[in-house]
Tab-separated table of C-alpha atoms in Angstrom:
chain	number	residue	atom	x	y	z
I	1	MET	CA	40.905	29.562	15.268
I	2	PHE	CA	38.386	26.903	16.353
I	3	CYS	CA	35.186	28.188	17.931
I	4	PRO	CA	33.061	25.447	19.580
I	5	ALA	CA	29.917	27.600	19.621
I	6	ILE	CA	30.057	28.193	15.861
I	7	SER	CA	30.744	24.503	15.197
I	8	TYR	CA	27.792	23.542	17.385
I	9	TYR	CA	25.448	25.905	15.538
I	10	ALA	CA	26.788	24.811	12.174
I	11	LEU	CA	26.099	21.174	13.071
I	12	LEU	CA	22.665	22.054	14.403
I	13	PHE	CA	21.836	23.961	11.211
I	14	ALA	CA	23.065	21.073	9.058
I	15	PHE	CA	20.914	18.630	11.037
I	16	PHE	CA	17.738	20.700	10.672
I	17	LEU	CA	18.446	21.286	6.997
I	18	SER	CA	18.842	17.546	6.416
I	19	GLN	CA	15.574	16.844	8.278
I	20	ALA	CA	13.706	19.476	6.280
I	21	THR	CA	15.131	18.106	3.043
I	22	ALA	CA	14.067	14.579	3.989
I	23	TRP	CA	10.568	15.805	4.815
I	24	ILE	CA	10.241	17.749	1.566
I	25	HIS	CA	11.633	14.955	-0.583
I	26	ASN	CA	9.711	12.055	0.951
I	27	THR	CA	7.488	11.225	-1.958
I	28	PRO	CA	6.492	7.635	-1.335
I	29	ASN	CA	5.354	5.244	-4.000
I	30	VAL	CA	1.837	3.922	-3.525
I	31	TYR	CA	1.106	0.249	-4.161
I	32	LEU	CA	-2.545	-0.742	-4.533
I	33	ILE	CA	-3.589	-4.364	-4.141
I	34	ARG	CA	-6.863	-6.215	-3.956
I	35	HIS	CA	-7.763	-8.235	-0.892
I	36	GLY	CA	-7.131	-11.977	-1.094
I	37	GLU	CA	-9.570	-14.545	-2.406
I	38	LYS	CA	-12.960	-14.932	-0.754
I	39	SER	CA	-15.368	-17.824	-0.402
I	40	GLY	CA	-18.229	-16.230	-2.285
I	41	LEU	CA	-20.673	-16.872	0.566
I	42	SER	CA	-22.521	-13.684	1.476
I	43	LYS	CA	-22.168	-14.241	5.238
I	44	ASP	CA	-18.461	-15.130	5.062
I	45	HIS	CA	-16.350	-11.978	5.366
I	46	GLY	CA	-12.973	-13.664	5.700
I	47	LEU	CA	-10.437	-15.086	3.303
I	48	ASN	CA	-10.794	-18.567	1.859
I	49	SER	CA	-7.833	-20.979	1.845
I	50	GLU	CA	-6.388	-19.393	-1.318
I	51	GLY	CA	-6.768	-15.939	0.227
I	52	GLU	CA	-4.903	-17.118	3.307
I	53	LEU	CA	-2.134	-18.486	1.069
I	54	ARG	CA	-1.978	-15.123	-0.689
I	55	ALA	CA	-1.696	-13.304	2.650
I	56	GLU	CA	1.231	-15.573	3.519
I	57	CYS	CA	2.809	-15.003	0.082
I	58	LEU	CA	2.648	-11.224	0.516
I	59	ARG	CA	5.026	-11.597	3.440
I	60	ASN	CA	7.701	-12.369	0.827
I	61	VAL	CA	6.432	-10.089	-1.943
I	62	PHE	CA	6.416	-6.936	0.213
I	63	GLY	CA	8.564	-8.118	3.131
I	64	ALA	CA	11.633	-6.495	4.644
I	65	ASN	CA	13.941	-8.091	2.049
I	66	SER	CA	11.900	-6.832	-0.907
I	67	THR	CA	12.537	-3.650	-2.870
I	68	TYR	CA	9.080	-2.261	-2.015
I	69	ASP	CA	10.218	-0.722	1.314
I	70	ILE	CA	6.715	-0.681	2.827
I	71	LYS	CA	6.456	1.512	5.918
I	72	TYR	CA	2.741	2.410	5.943
I	73	ILE	CA	-0.183	0.031	5.351
I	74	LEU	CA	-3.829	0.980	4.900
I	75	ALA	CA	-6.970	-1.172	4.784
I	76	PRO	CA	-10.630	-0.241	5.261
I	77	LYS	CA	-12.255	-0.099	8.669
I	78	PHE	CA	-14.184	-3.254	9.488
I	79	ASN	CA	-17.065	-3.583	11.907
I	80	LYS	CA	-17.723	-6.051	14.715
I	81	GLU	CA	-19.563	-8.386	12.326
I	82	GLY	CA	-16.408	-8.539	10.214
I	83	TYR	CA	-17.673	-6.691	7.146
I	84	HIS	CA	-14.758	-5.449	5.015
I	85	ARG	CA	-12.229	-7.522	6.984
I	86	ARG	CA	-10.675	-9.308	3.975
I	87	SER	CA	-8.426	-6.391	3.072
I	88	TYR	CA	-7.079	-6.262	6.622
I	89	ASP	CA	-6.604	-10.028	6.801
I	90	THR	CA	-4.707	-9.935	3.500
I	91	VAL	CA	-1.960	-7.662	4.856
I	92	HIS	CA	-2.017	-8.624	8.542
I	93	PRO	CA	0.774	-11.271	8.352
I	94	LEU	CA	2.969	-8.803	6.432
I	95	ALA	CA	2.277	-5.991	8.900
I	96	THR	CA	3.154	-8.308	11.780
I	97	ASP	CA	6.458	-9.234	10.120
I	98	LEU	CA	7.306	-5.581	9.462
I	99	GLY	CA	6.226	-4.464	12.934
I	100	LEU	CA	3.761	-2.002	11.432
I	101	PRO	CA	0.217	-1.172	12.471
I	102	ILE	CA	-2.471	-1.276	9.793
I	103	ASP	CA	-4.278	2.044	9.472
I	104	THR	CA	-7.990	1.153	9.356
I	105	SER	CA	-9.283	4.621	10.135
I	106	CYS	CA	-11.080	5.061	6.787
I	107	LYS	CA	-14.353	3.391	5.869
I	108	ARG	CA	-14.444	1.379	2.641
I	109	ASN	CA	-16.433	3.974	0.678
I	110	LYS	CA	-14.788	7.075	2.198
I	111	LEU	CA	-11.997	7.371	-0.342
I	112	GLY	CA	-11.409	11.041	0.440
I	113	CYS	CA	-10.284	9.932	3.901
I	114	LEU	CA	-7.876	7.439	2.338
I	115	VAL	CA	-6.418	10.032	-0.030
I	116	LYS	CA	-5.899	12.449	2.882
I	117	ARG	CA	-3.973	9.736	4.751
I	118	VAL	CA	-1.752	9.068	1.742
I	119	LYS	CA	-1.035	12.743	1.104
I	120	ALA	CA	-0.403	13.447	4.797
I	121	TYR	CA	2.113	10.614	5.181
I	122	ARG	CA	5.559	12.015	5.992
I	123	GLY	CA	7.313	8.918	7.226
I	124	PRO	CA	10.020	6.926	5.513
I	125	GLY	CA	9.404	4.290	2.871
I	126	ASN	CA	6.393	3.527	0.716
I	127	ILE	CA	2.658	2.965	1.142
I	128	LEU	CA	0.698	-0.262	0.612
I	129	ILE	CA	-3.085	-0.060	0.266
I	130	SER	CA	-5.166	-3.245	0.442
I	131	TRP	CA	-8.762	-2.587	-0.629
I	132	ARG	CA	-11.783	-3.946	-2.454
I	133	HIS	CA	-11.020	-4.273	-6.184
I	134	SER	CA	-14.109	-2.323	-7.257
I	135	LYS	CA	-12.680	0.716	-5.418
I	136	ILE	CA	-9.068	0.503	-6.623
I	137	GLY	CA	-9.730	2.516	-9.791
I	138	ALA	CA	-11.566	5.187	-7.800
I	139	ILE	CA	-8.676	5.367	-5.321
I	140	ALA	CA	-6.207	5.883	-8.172
I	141	SER	CA	-8.479	8.526	-9.692
I	142	LYS	CA	-8.846	10.423	-6.402
I	143	LEU	CA	-5.056	10.381	-5.994
I	144	GLY	CA	-4.736	12.091	-9.389
I	145	VAL	CA	-4.638	9.406	-12.107
I	146	ASP	CA	-6.502	10.592	-15.224
I	147	GLU	CA	-6.565	7.373	-17.246
I	148	VAL	CA	-7.291	4.562	-14.819
I	149	PRO	CA	-6.842	1.003	-16.113
I	150	ASP	CA	-9.523	-1.590	-15.465
I	151	TYR	CA	-9.017	-4.035	-12.630
I	152	PRO	CA	-10.177	-7.435	-13.944
I	153	ASP	CA	-12.814	-9.076	-11.721
I	154	GLU	CA	-11.125	-12.474	-11.894
I	155	ARG	CA	-7.677	-11.283	-10.753
I	156	PHE	CA	-6.510	-11.160	-7.142
I	157	ASP	CA	-2.788	-10.779	-7.842
I	158	LEU	CA	-2.272	-7.350	-9.359
I	159	ILE	CA	-0.029	-4.677	-7.870
I	160	TRP	CA	-0.696	-1.191	-9.188
I	161	THR	CA	2.283	1.124	-8.721
I	162	MET	CA	1.891	4.891	-8.575
I	163	VAL	CA	4.879	7.189	-8.259
I	164	HIS	CA	4.477	10.684	-6.799
I	165	PRO	CA	2.704	12.911	-7.874
I	166	TYR	CA	0.360	9.966	-8.604
I	167	GLU	CA	-0.757	11.101	-12.060
I	168	ASN	CA	-0.332	7.652	-13.623
I	169	VAL	CA	-0.430	4.002	-12.758
I	170	THR	CA	3.193	3.466	-13.753
I	171	SER	CA	3.125	-0.329	-13.691
I	172	VAL	CA	0.814	-3.260	-13.120
I	173	GLU	CA	2.513	-6.473	-12.048
I	174	SER	CA	1.510	-9.830	-10.657
I	175	GLU	CA	2.325	-10.775	-7.082
I	176	ASN	CA	3.479	-14.107	-8.577
I	177	CYS	CA	2.359	-16.177	-5.612
I	178	PRO	CA	3.357	-19.805	-6.290
I	179	GLY	CA	0.364	-22.058	-6.840
I	180	LEU	CA	-2.029	-19.097	-7.070
I	181	ASP	CA	-0.932	-16.901	-9.955
I	182	ALA	CA	-0.216	-17.749	-13.565
I	183	GLN	CA	3.522	-17.507	-14.098
I	184	SER	CA	3.178	-15.842	-17.490
I	185	VAL	CA	3.738	-12.409	-18.927
I	186	LEU	CA	1.139	-9.977	-17.641
I	187	ARG	CA	-0.276	-7.610	-20.222
I	188	VAL	CA	-2.347	-4.764	-18.848
I	189	GLN	CA	-2.987	-1.475	-20.593
I	190	VAL	CA	-1.649	1.418	-18.477
């Protein structure tokens, strides 16, 4: 005999179980990238023309049709003078395309804040962090990586991938932006 009340509660239970399972099993990958190229002038806090090209390229690298499935983007807080703005400018075109805000609530040197944001994220998809290259190793370390690879000073194209529980940098790949990055095999010790 069919009982609508039992069916309703069974469906309700199944729904809440599926939501709890999704929440428990959402273990996003974290992708760390360096901000785009800069001019080298101490008073210039923006991207140079190559950096702007890289920001445009990232629209394809991490865009909606990519396999990265980016749903949360972080960059350091910048002040009214524009200090630390490069990381934001690097991912802004991508964020616009994806319809995502860029979380700039953490200051550049407050990596504990950044790690809290990553670990608190419960949404769908994966996380992209655009930051200063001299902090990328420290970010990986604070997330749990024991043996952090070096980030070469001369490179602007590396994507560090970390899979939950973030104990290793599982891959280092080039963004392969045409006209900016060497189209050769990348060899990085991980």
